[in-house]
mmCIF file of C-alpha atoms and ligand atoms in Angstrom:
data_model
loop_
_atom_site.group_PDB
_atom_site.id
_atom_site.type_symbol
_atom_site.label_atom_id
_atom_site.label_comp_id
_atom_site.label_asym_id
_atom_site.label_seq_id
_atom_site.Cartn_x
_atom_site.Cartn_y
_atom_site.Cartn_z
ATOM 1 C CA UNK Z 1 -0.079 -0.213 0.078
ATOM 2 C CA UNK Z 2 1.595 3.284 -1.248
ATOM 3 C CA UNK Z 3 1.998 6.197 1.988
ATOM 4 C CA UNK Z 4 -0.883 8.506 2.467
ATOM 5 C CA UNK Z 5 1.285 10.934 0.390
ATOM 6 C CA UNK Z 6 1.180 9.360 -2.323
ATOM 7 C CA UNK Z 7 -2.066 8.764 -2.505
ATOM 8 C CA UNK Z 8 -2.644 12.472 -2.301
ATOM 9 C CA UNK Z 9 -0.597 13.533 -4.714
ATOM 10 C CA UNK Z 10 -2.426 10.748 -7.049
ATOM 11 C CA UNK Z 11 -5.361 12.168 -6.027
ATOM 12 C CA UNK Z 12 -4.655 15.668 -6.852
ATOM 13 C CA UNK Z 13 -3.015 14.750 -10.149
ATOM 14 C CA UNK Z 14 -6.200 13.275 -11.271
ATOM 15 C CA UNK Z 15 -8.281 15.864 -9.834
ATOM 16 C CA UNK Z 16 -6.062 18.709 -11.803
ATOM 17 C CA UNK Z 17 -5.476 20.421 -8.187
ATOM 18 C CA UNK Z 18 -1.406 19.569 -9.351
ATOM 19 C CA UNK Z 19 -1.489 20.344 -13.285
ATOM 20 C CA UNK Z 20 0.641 21.180 -16.069
ATOM 21 C CA UNK Z 21 3.537 18.504 -17.155
ATOM 22 C CA UNK Z 22 6.603 20.234 -15.451
ATOM 23 C CA UNK Z 23 4.515 20.761 -12.133
ATOM 24 C CA UNK Z 24 2.914 16.586 -12.406
ATOM 25 C CA UNK Z 25 6.703 15.532 -12.893
ATOM 26 C CA UNK Z 26 8.039 17.267 -9.357
ATOM 27 C CA UNK Z 27 4.933 16.074 -7.785
ATOM 28 C CA UNK Z 28 5.660 12.440 -8.638
ATOM 29 C CA UNK Z 29 9.170 12.486 -7.881
ATOM 30 C CA UNK Z 30 8.309 13.938 -4.445
ATOM 31 C CA UNK Z 31 5.714 11.434 -4.055
ATOM 32 C CA UNK Z 32 8.225 8.673 -4.521
ATOM 33 C CA UNK Z 33 10.392 10.631 -2.165
ATOM 34 C CA UNK Z 34 8.022 10.391 0.274
ATOM 35 C CA UNK Z 35 6.925 6.659 0.256
ATOM 36 C CA UNK Z 36 11.388 6.056 0.593
ATOM 37 C CA UNK Z 37 11.818 8.350 3.680
ATOM 38 C CA UNK Z 38 8.315 6.606 5.235
ATOM 39 C CA UNK Z 39 8.775 2.945 4.234
ATOM 40 C CA UNK Z 40 8.948 0.538 6.729
ATOM 41 C CA UNK Z 41 9.986 -2.338 4.666
ATOM 42 C CA UNK Z 42 11.601 -5.311 6.275
ATOM 43 C CA UNK Z 43 13.855 -6.194 3.241
ATOM 44 C CA UNK Z 44 15.385 -4.624 -0.036
ATOM 45 C CA UNK Z 45 12.642 -6.363 -2.374
ATOM 46 C CA UNK Z 46 10.024 -5.533 -0.170
ATOM 47 C CA UNK Z 47 11.250 -2.075 -0.256
ATOM 48 C CA UNK Z 48 11.339 -2.465 -3.987
ATOM 49 C CA UNK Z 49 8.379 -3.620 -4.040
ATOM 50 C CA UNK Z 50 6.495 -0.773 -2.504
ATOM 51 C CA UNK Z 51 8.259 2.079 -4.790
ATOM 52 C CA UNK Z 52 7.321 0.210 -7.583
ATOM 53 C CA UNK Z 53 3.667 0.156 -6.430
ATOM 54 C CA UNK Z 54 3.872 3.812 -5.429
ATOM 55 C CA UNK Z 55 5.167 4.440 -9.010
ATOM 56 C CA UNK Z 56 2.065 2.548 -10.685
ATOM 57 C CA UNK Z 57 -0.443 4.297 -8.408
ATOM 58 C CA UNK Z 58 1.030 8.065 -9.834
ATOM 59 C CA UNK Z 59 1.711 6.546 -13.359
ATOM 60 C CA UNK Z 60 -2.267 5.485 -13.304
ATOM 61 C CA UNK Z 61 -3.770 9.317 -12.783
ATOM 62 C CA UNK Z 62 -3.247 10.780 -15.923
ATOM 63 C CA UNK Z 63 -2.300 9.016 -19.297
ATOM 64 C CA UNK Z 64 -1.134 11.905 -21.725
ATOM 65 C CA UNK Z 65 1.501 13.914 -20.265
ATOM 66 C CA UNK Z 66 4.849 12.084 -20.540
ATOM 67 C CA UNK Z 67 6.909 13.903 -18.210
ATOM 68 C CA UNK Z 68 4.872 11.857 -15.468
ATOM 69 C CA UNK Z 69 6.178 8.209 -16.661
ATOM 70 C CA UNK Z 70 9.966 10.049 -17.375
ATOM 71 C CA UNK Z 71 10.048 11.383 -13.766
ATOM 72 C CA UNK Z 72 9.227 8.031 -12.488
ATOM 73 C CA UNK Z 73 11.679 6.117 -14.425
ATOM 74 C CA UNK Z 74 14.442 8.566 -13.827
ATOM 75 C CA UNK Z 75 13.880 8.117 -10.232
ATOM 76 C CA UNK Z 76 13.190 4.181 -10.085
ATOM 77 C CA UNK Z 77 16.579 4.193 -12.435
ATOM 78 C CA UNK Z 78 18.546 5.360 -9.897
ATOM 79 C CA UNK Z 79 17.515 2.847 -6.734
ATOM 80 C CA UNK Z 80 20.554 1.818 -5.505
ATOM 81 C CA UNK Z 81 22.055 -0.476 -2.763
ATOM 82 C CA UNK Z 82 21.990 -3.871 -0.799
ATOM 83 C CA UNK Z 83 20.097 -2.518 1.978
ATOM 84 C CA UNK Z 84 16.467 -0.411 2.842
ATOM 85 C CA UNK Z 85 18.705 2.008 4.281
ATOM 86 C CA UNK Z 86 20.715 2.484 1.140
ATOM 87 C CA UNK Z 87 17.669 2.192 -1.015
ATOM 88 C CA UNK Z 88 16.169 5.141 0.729
ATOM 89 C CA UNK Z 89 18.853 7.227 0.562
ATOM 90 C CA UNK Z 90 19.340 7.115 -2.970
ATOM 91 C CA UNK Z 91 15.606 7.353 -3.818
ATOM 92 C CA UNK Z 92 16.228 10.586 -1.497
ATOM 93 C CA UNK Z 93 18.834 11.967 -3.675
ATOM 94 C CA UNK Z 94 17.101 10.963 -6.778
ATOM 95 C CA UNK Z 95 14.318 13.132 -6.438
ATOM 96 C CA UNK Z 96 16.459 16.095 -5.418
ATOM 97 C CA UNK Z 97 18.811 15.459 -8.472
ATOM 98 C CA UNK Z 98 15.452 15.364 -10.288
ATOM 99 C CA UNK Z 99 13.981 18.478 -9.217
ATOM 100 C CA UNK Z 100 17.736 20.391 -10.304
ATOM 101 C CA UNK Z 101 17.307 19.351 -13.756
ATOM 102 C CA UNK Z 102 13.786 20.291 -13.808
ATOM 103 C CA UNK Z 103 14.641 23.732 -12.586
ATOM 104 C CA UNK Z 104 18.020 24.078 -14.635
ATOM 105 C CA UNK Z 105 16.099 22.787 -18.048
ATOM 106 C CA UNK Z 106 13.168 25.098 -17.636
ATOM 107 C CA UNK Z 107 15.580 28.452 -17.568
ATOM 108 C CA UNK Z 108 17.845 27.339 -19.939
ATOM 109 C CA UNK Z 109 15.054 26.262 -22.010
ATOM 110 C CA UNK Z 110 13.627 30.137 -20.924
ATOM 111 C CA UNK Z 111 17.149 31.861 -22.219
ATOM 112 C CA UNK Z 112 16.870 29.885 -25.640
ATOM 113 C CA UNK Z 113 12.689 30.953 -26.085
ATOM 114 C CA UNK Z 114 13.966 34.329 -24.848
ATOM 115 C CA UNK Z 115 16.031 34.967 -27.988
ATOM 116 C CA UNK Z 116 13.255 34.397 -30.580
ATOM 117 C CA UNK Z 117 11.378 37.150 -28.763
ATOM 118 C CA UNK Z 118 12.088 40.563 -29.835
ATOM 119 C CA UNK Z 119 11.236 43.913 -27.582
ATOM 120 C CA UNK Z 120 8.132 44.940 -28.341
ATOM 121 C CA UNK Z 121 6.545 41.681 -29.735
ATOM 122 C CA UNK Z 122 3.355 40.241 -28.473
ATOM 123 C CA UNK Z 123 2.570 36.590 -28.029
ATOM 124 C CA UNK Z 124 -0.347 34.646 -28.121
ATOM 125 C CA UNK Z 125 -0.717 31.939 -25.489
ATOM 126 C CA UNK Z 126 -2.923 28.764 -25.486
ATOM 127 C CA UNK Z 127 -3.993 27.100 -21.890
ATOM 128 C CA UNK Z 128 -0.800 27.488 -18.813
ATOM 129 C CA UNK Z 129 2.467 26.355 -19.548
ATOM 130 C CA UNK Z 130 5.449 27.156 -17.665
ATOM 131 C CA UNK Z 131 7.825 26.502 -19.982
ATOM 132 C CA UNK Z 132 6.135 28.694 -22.038
ATOM 133 C CA UNK Z 133 5.927 31.617 -19.616
ATOM 134 C CA UNK Z 134 9.980 30.925 -18.423
ATOM 135 C CA UNK Z 135 10.932 32.062 -22.297
ATOM 136 C CA UNK Z 136 8.537 35.122 -21.511
ATOM 137 C CA UNK Z 137 10.086 35.475 -18.156
ATOM 138 C CA UNK Z 138 13.670 35.621 -19.535
ATOM 139 C CA UNK Z 139 12.837 37.698 -22.545
ATOM 140 C CA UNK Z 140 11.475 40.092 -19.764
ATOM 141 C CA UNK Z 141 14.756 39.906 -17.609
ATOM 142 C CA UNK Z 142 16.616 40.762 -20.660
ATOM 143 C CA UNK Z 143 14.996 44.089 -20.532
ATOM 144 C CA UNK Z 144 12.524 43.456 -23.739
ATOM 145 C CA UNK Z 145 8.907 44.730 -23.711
ATOM 146 C CA UNK Z 146 6.265 42.179 -23.993
ATOM 147 C CA UNK Z 147 2.867 41.983 -24.623
ATOM 148 C CA UNK Z 148 0.206 38.953 -24.376
ATOM 149 C CA UNK Z 149 -3.405 37.998 -26.180
ATOM 150 C CA UNK Z 150 -4.373 35.505 -23.717
ATOM 151 C CA UNK Z 151 -6.579 32.531 -24.819
ATOM 152 C CA UNK Z 152 -9.298 31.931 -22.171
ATOM 153 C CA UNK Z 153 -9.009 27.729 -23.311
ATOM 154 C CA UNK Z 154 -12.286 26.402 -22.792
ATOM 155 C CA UNK Z 155 -13.621 24.129 -20.645
ATOM 156 C CA UNK Z 156 -11.324 24.643 -17.829
ATOM 157 C CA UNK Z 157 -10.406 28.220 -18.630
ATOM 158 C CA UNK Z 158 -6.574 27.871 -17.970
ATOM 159 C CA UNK Z 159 -5.819 31.037 -19.721
ATOM 160 C CA UNK Z 160 -6.665 33.131 -16.285
ATOM 161 C CA UNK Z 161 -3.852 31.349 -14.757
ATOM 162 C CA UNK Z 162 -1.264 32.484 -17.837
ATOM 163 C CA UNK Z 163 -3.158 36.183 -17.381
ATOM 164 C CA UNK Z 164 -2.447 36.341 -13.789
ATOM 165 C CA UNK Z 165 0.979 35.140 -13.675
ATOM 166 C CA UNK Z 166 1.769 37.828 -16.785
ATOM 167 C CA UNK Z 167 -0.058 40.512 -14.566
ATOM 168 C CA UNK Z 168 1.915 39.685 -11.723
ATOM 169 C CA UNK Z 169 5.194 40.471 -14.442
ATOM 170 C CA UNK Z 170 3.628 43.344 -15.197
ATOM 171 C CA UNK Z 171 3.108 42.379 -18.786
ATOM 172 C CA UNK Z 172 0.041 44.015 -20.415
ATOM 173 C CA UNK Z 173 -2.405 41.214 -21.329
ATOM 174 C CA UNK Z 174 -5.726 41.268 -23.323
ATOM 175 C CA UNK Z 175 -7.729 37.947 -22.777
ATOM 176 C CA UNK Z 176 -10.271 36.755 -25.723
ATOM 177 C CA UNK Z 177 -12.333 33.662 -25.932
ATOM 178 C CA UNK Z 178 -11.043 30.800 -27.725
ATOM 179 C CA UNK Z 179 -13.421 31.527 -30.876
ATOM 180 C CA UNK Z 180 -11.394 35.185 -31.326
ATOM 181 C CA UNK Z 181 -7.801 33.681 -31.809
ATOM 182 C CA UNK Z 182 -8.107 34.373 -35.627
ATOM 183 C CA UNK Z 183 -8.698 37.738 -35.236
ATOM 184 C CA UNK Z 184 -6.090 38.784 -33.219
ATOM 185 C CA UNK Z 185 -3.319 36.902 -34.631
ATOM 186 C CA UNK Z 186 -2.448 39.383 -37.152
ATOM 187 C CA UNK Z 187 -1.883 41.322 -34.021
ATOM 188 C CA UNK Z 188 0.399 38.895 -32.561
ATOM 189 C CA UNK Z 189 4.444 38.285 -33.411
ATOM 190 C CA UNK Z 190 4.186 34.677 -32.238
ATOM 191 C CA UNK Z 191 2.017 31.908 -30.999
ATOM 192 C CA UNK Z 192 3.564 30.579 -27.646
ATOM 193 C CA UNK Z 193 2.418 27.591 -26.246
ATOM 194 C CA UNK Z 194 3.990 24.262 -23.839
ATOM 195 C CA UNK Z 195 3.428 20.744 -24.707
ATOM 196 C CA UNK Z 196 2.379 17.368 -22.637
ATOM 197 C CA UNK Z 197 4.429 15.146 -24.920
ATOM 198 C CA UNK Z 198 6.139 15.375 -28.156
ATOM 199 C CA UNK Z 199 6.251 12.487 -30.596
ATOM 200 C CA UNK Z 200 8.978 11.101 -32.764
ATOM 201 C CA UNK Z 201 7.678 12.573 -35.865
ATOM 202 C CA UNK Z 202 7.513 16.289 -34.604
ATOM 203 C CA UNK Z 203 3.839 16.166 -33.480
ATOM 204 C CA UNK Z 204 2.924 18.079 -30.634
ATOM 205 C CA UNK Z 205 0.336 16.914 -28.065
ATOM 206 C CA UNK Z 206 -0.938 20.037 -26.122
ATOM 207 C CA UNK Z 207 -4.068 21.233 -24.126
ATOM 208 C CA UNK Z 208 -6.821 20.573 -27.165
ATOM 209 C CA UNK Z 209 -7.358 23.903 -29.329
ATOM 210 C CA UNK Z 210 -3.514 23.723 -29.942
ATOM 211 C CA UNK Z 211 -3.962 22.028 -33.144
ATOM 212 C CA UNK Z 212 -7.129 24.532 -34.230
ATOM 213 C CA UNK Z 213 -4.639 27.697 -33.201
ATOM 214 C CA UNK Z 214 -1.496 26.174 -35.372
ATOM 215 C CA UNK Z 215 -3.558 26.013 -38.496
ATOM 216 C CA UNK Z 216 -4.986 29.290 -38.045
ATOM 217 C CA UNK Z 217 -1.587 30.884 -36.936
ATOM 218 C CA UNK Z 218 -0.067 28.947 -40.506
ATOM 219 C CA UNK Z 219 -2.622 30.654 -42.699
ATOM 220 C CA UNK Z 220 -1.828 34.259 -40.555
ATOM 221 C CA UNK Z 221 1.771 33.454 -41.013
ATOM 222 C CA UNK Z 222 2.486 34.117 -37.511
ATOM 223 C CA UNK Z 223 5.313 31.606 -36.422
ATOM 224 C CA UNK Z 224 4.500 28.813 -33.744
ATOM 225 C CA UNK Z 225 6.843 28.383 -30.908
ATOM 226 C CA UNK Z 226 6.151 25.249 -28.674
ATOM 227 C CA UNK Z 227 8.353 25.370 -25.200
ATOM 228 C CA UNK Z 228 8.948 22.283 -23.988
ATOM 229 C CA UNK Z 229 11.985 20.422 -22.079
ATOM 230 C CA UNK Z 230 12.948 17.121 -22.845
ATOM 231 C CA UNK Z 231 11.270 15.681 -20.265
ATOM 232 C CA UNK Z 232 8.317 15.919 -22.795
ATOM 233 C CA UNK Z 233 9.562 13.625 -25.324
ATOM 234 C CA UNK Z 234 7.702 10.609 -25.414
ATOM 235 C CA UNK Z 235 10.344 7.803 -26.105
ATOM 236 C CA UNK Z 236 7.710 5.194 -26.732
ATOM 237 C CA UNK Z 237 6.821 6.875 -30.063
ATOM 238 C CA UNK Z 238 9.972 5.637 -31.210
ATOM 239 C CA UNK Z 239 8.914 2.180 -31.388
ATOM 240 C CA UNK Z 240 6.002 3.449 -33.217
ATOM 241 C CA UNK Z 241 3.408 3.843 -30.130
ATOM 242 C CA UNK Z 242 0.546 6.455 -30.149
ATOM 243 C CA UNK Z 243 0.235 8.858 -27.365
ATOM 244 C CA UNK Z 244 -3.229 8.667 -25.560
ATOM 245 C CA UNK Z 245 -5.307 11.347 -25.337
ATOM 246 C CA UNK Z 246 -7.175 11.651 -22.113
ATOM 247 C CA UNK Z 247 -10.794 12.454 -21.958
ATOM 248 C CA UNK Z 248 -12.286 14.011 -19.361
ATOM 249 C CA UNK Z 249 -15.603 14.101 -17.599
ATOM 250 C CA UNK Z 250 -18.118 15.707 -19.529
ATOM 251 C CA UNK Z 251 -19.583 18.198 -16.459
ATOM 252 C CA UNK Z 252 -16.570 20.156 -17.300
ATOM 253 C CA UNK Z 253 -18.379 21.216 -20.828
ATOM 254 C CA UNK Z 254 -21.912 20.884 -19.754
ATOM 255 C CA UNK Z 255 -22.928 21.061 -16.085
ATOM 256 C CA UNK Z 256 -25.884 18.976 -15.565
ATOM 257 C CA UNK Z 257 -28.139 21.511 -15.484
ATOM 258 C CA UNK Z 258 -27.199 22.407 -18.729
ATOM 259 C CA UNK Z 259 -27.971 19.390 -20.285
ATOM 260 C CA UNK Z 260 -31.183 19.002 -18.629
ATOM 261 C CA UNK Z 261 -32.382 22.219 -20.504
ATOM 262 C CA UNK Z 262 -30.724 21.667 -23.788
ATOM 263 C CA UNK Z 263 -31.738 17.714 -23.854
ATOM 264 C CA UNK Z 264 -30.467 14.308 -24.579
ATOM 265 C CA UNK Z 265 -26.955 15.368 -26.462
ATOM 266 C CA UNK Z 266 -23.581 13.053 -26.282
ATOM 267 C CA UNK Z 267 -20.970 15.595 -24.768
ATOM 268 C CA UNK Z 268 -17.028 14.749 -25.542
ATOM 269 C CA UNK Z 269 -14.366 16.211 -23.815
ATOM 270 C CA UNK Z 270 -10.724 15.479 -25.321
ATOM 271 C CA UNK Z 271 -8.223 17.214 -23.044
ATOM 272 C CA UNK Z 272 -5.514 17.293 -25.563
ATOM 273 C CA UNK Z 273 -4.667 17.300 -29.048
ATOM 274 C CA UNK Z 274 -2.384 16.564 -31.846
ATOM 275 C CA UNK Z 275 -0.617 19.046 -33.734
ATOM 276 C CA UNK Z 276 0.953 17.701 -37.197
ATOM 277 C CA UNK Z 277 4.847 18.765 -37.393
ATOM 278 C CA UNK Z 278 4.218 20.730 -40.716
ATOM 279 C CA UNK Z 279 2.624 23.818 -38.123
ATOM 280 C CA UNK Z 280 5.179 24.213 -35.740
ATOM 281 C CA UNK Z 281 8.010 26.462 -36.133
ATOM 282 C CA UNK Z 282 10.231 25.690 -33.650
ATOM 283 C CA UNK Z 283 10.250 23.311 -30.581
ATOM 284 C CA UNK Z 284 12.957 25.239 -27.859
ATOM 285 C CA UNK Z 285 14.211 22.506 -25.406
ATOM 286 C CA UNK Z 286 16.765 23.341 -23.068
ATOM 287 C CA UNK Z 287 18.758 21.885 -25.400
ATOM 288 C CA UNK Z 288 18.539 24.287 -28.232
ATOM 289 C CA UNK Z 289 15.740 25.004 -30.602
ATOM 290 C CA UNK Z 290 14.783 22.327 -32.922
ATOM 291 C CA UNK Z 291 12.632 22.149 -36.417
ATOM 292 C CA UNK Z 292 9.859 19.474 -35.116
ATOM 293 C CA UNK Z 293 10.896 16.995 -37.622
ATOM 294 C CA UNK Z 294 14.499 16.698 -36.574
ATOM 295 C CA UNK Z 295 13.350 16.341 -32.856
ATOM 296 C CA UNK Z 296 13.441 12.956 -33.531
ATOM 297 C CA UNK Z 297 17.539 13.003 -33.293
ATOM 298 C CA UNK Z 298 17.863 14.398 -29.756
ATOM 299 C CA UNK Z 299 15.043 11.899 -28.745
ATOM 300 C CA UNK Z 300 17.317 8.826 -29.319
ATOM 301 C CA UNK Z 301 20.451 10.605 -27.944
ATOM 302 C CA UNK Z 302 18.424 11.027 -24.761
ATOM 303 C CA UNK Z 303 15.900 7.949 -24.795
ATOM 304 C CA UNK Z 304 17.082 5.418 -27.208
ATOM 305 C CA UNK Z 305 15.489 3.185 -28.811
ATOM 306 C CA UNK Z 306 12.331 2.401 -26.539
ATOM 307 C CA UNK Z 307 11.802 2.515 -22.710
ATOM 308 C CA UNK Z 308 11.273 0.078 -19.960
ATOM 309 C CA UNK Z 309 8.481 0.415 -17.186
ATOM 310 C CA UNK Z 310 10.257 -0.235 -13.916
ATOM 311 C CA UNK Z 311 7.108 -0.276 -12.112
ATOM 312 C CA UNK Z 312 6.002 -3.467 -13.375
ATOM 313 C CA UNK Z 313 4.754 -5.916 -10.832
ATOM 314 C CA UNK Z 314 7.539 -8.402 -11.333
HETATM 315 P P1 LIG J 401 3.907 22.823 -18.468
HETATM 316 C C1 LIG J 401 -0.496 21.495 -19.819
HETATM 317 O O1 LIG J 401 -1.812 20.148 -19.202
HETATM 318 C C2 LIG J 401 -1.082 22.681 -20.961
HETATM 319 O O2 LIG J 401 -1.742 21.342 -21.773
HETATM 320 C C3 LIG J 401 0.554 22.463 -21.101
HETATM 321 O O3 LIG J 401 0.330 23.323 -22.029
HETATM 322 C C4 LIG J 401 0.936 21.861 -20.611
HETATM 323 O O4 LIG J 401 0.333 20.743 -19.202
HETATM 324 C C5 LIG J 401 2.495 22.025 -20.074
HETATM 325 O O5 LIG J 401 2.731 22.466 -18.928
HETATM 326 P P2 LIG J 401 -2.656 20.284 -18.078
HETATM 327 O O6 LIG J 401 -2.296 19.592 -17.124
HETATM 328 O O7 LIG J 401 4.885 21.829 -18.244
HETATM 329 O O8 LIG J 401 -3.272 21.264 -17.838
HETATM 330 O O9 LIG J 401 4.817 23.599 -19.589
HETATM 331 O O10 LIG J 401 -4.114 19.319 -18.664
HETATM 332 O O11 LIG J 401 3.792 23.920 -17.341
#
């Protein structure tokens, strides 16, 4: 049985109290650390089994953001030692080094992304991405004036989180409904979004609506920049697997009262969509910026030809 902190983190990820691919990854690593600290396992085998069970519980919360299994793999891979104590220490160290890497990657990515933003530029955002905002933050730190058109991002209106953050940084913000995006693209110099997963062919899996925005941006000639640290590269896609798109509760789209009023309708609520590489100008990572079609080279270098499932029951 995972310790209560793992259970709590798993519930918070599933309920989107903790959300955003990078934050989910960090919370998962923290939860594995909590499991290690609280473990009363009687043997190294029992400790390892507990860690695998905790990782499975966390893995099963949301299916699309690959940062979650990538974080779990990172920590489990570092488990080392012949005693429970040694295993505990190695887990705690692995979680700490994961957190360091995450923070460094986002800072480095921000510096690279900021080079694409000129003084006086306006960006259009979709949903809320800490990787995307790191680029704006770094541009502001370079002394550039940046403005933003922030898409509301139905159904959960996560654009509001972006708007709030940008206002805290004194960035002038205009919030628009999603359907107004094309009207405002002419006023924007970049579309700037994050990613939950990037596939080997350079497809970008991000909050639903990204693909529609990208097609419209291409038609208007506005460049589309995806900010995604390498933790978002989906290694399973190297071997032909596809990325599962999370379907969320229908009530996020229509309340029960609205449905009662409208009548008997089917409601679908996919949380993400896939933007083909031809609509993306650059994927900005902490290792540099890449045309989407060449991201596979970096993916091979970092993840080899595929991955294991170190959380599997043995
Ligand atoms: P960072 C979010 O998904 C959004 O789709 C966002 O673009 C992506 O995660 C990446 O976020 P959700 O968890 O890692 O809100 O850049 O469904 O913060």
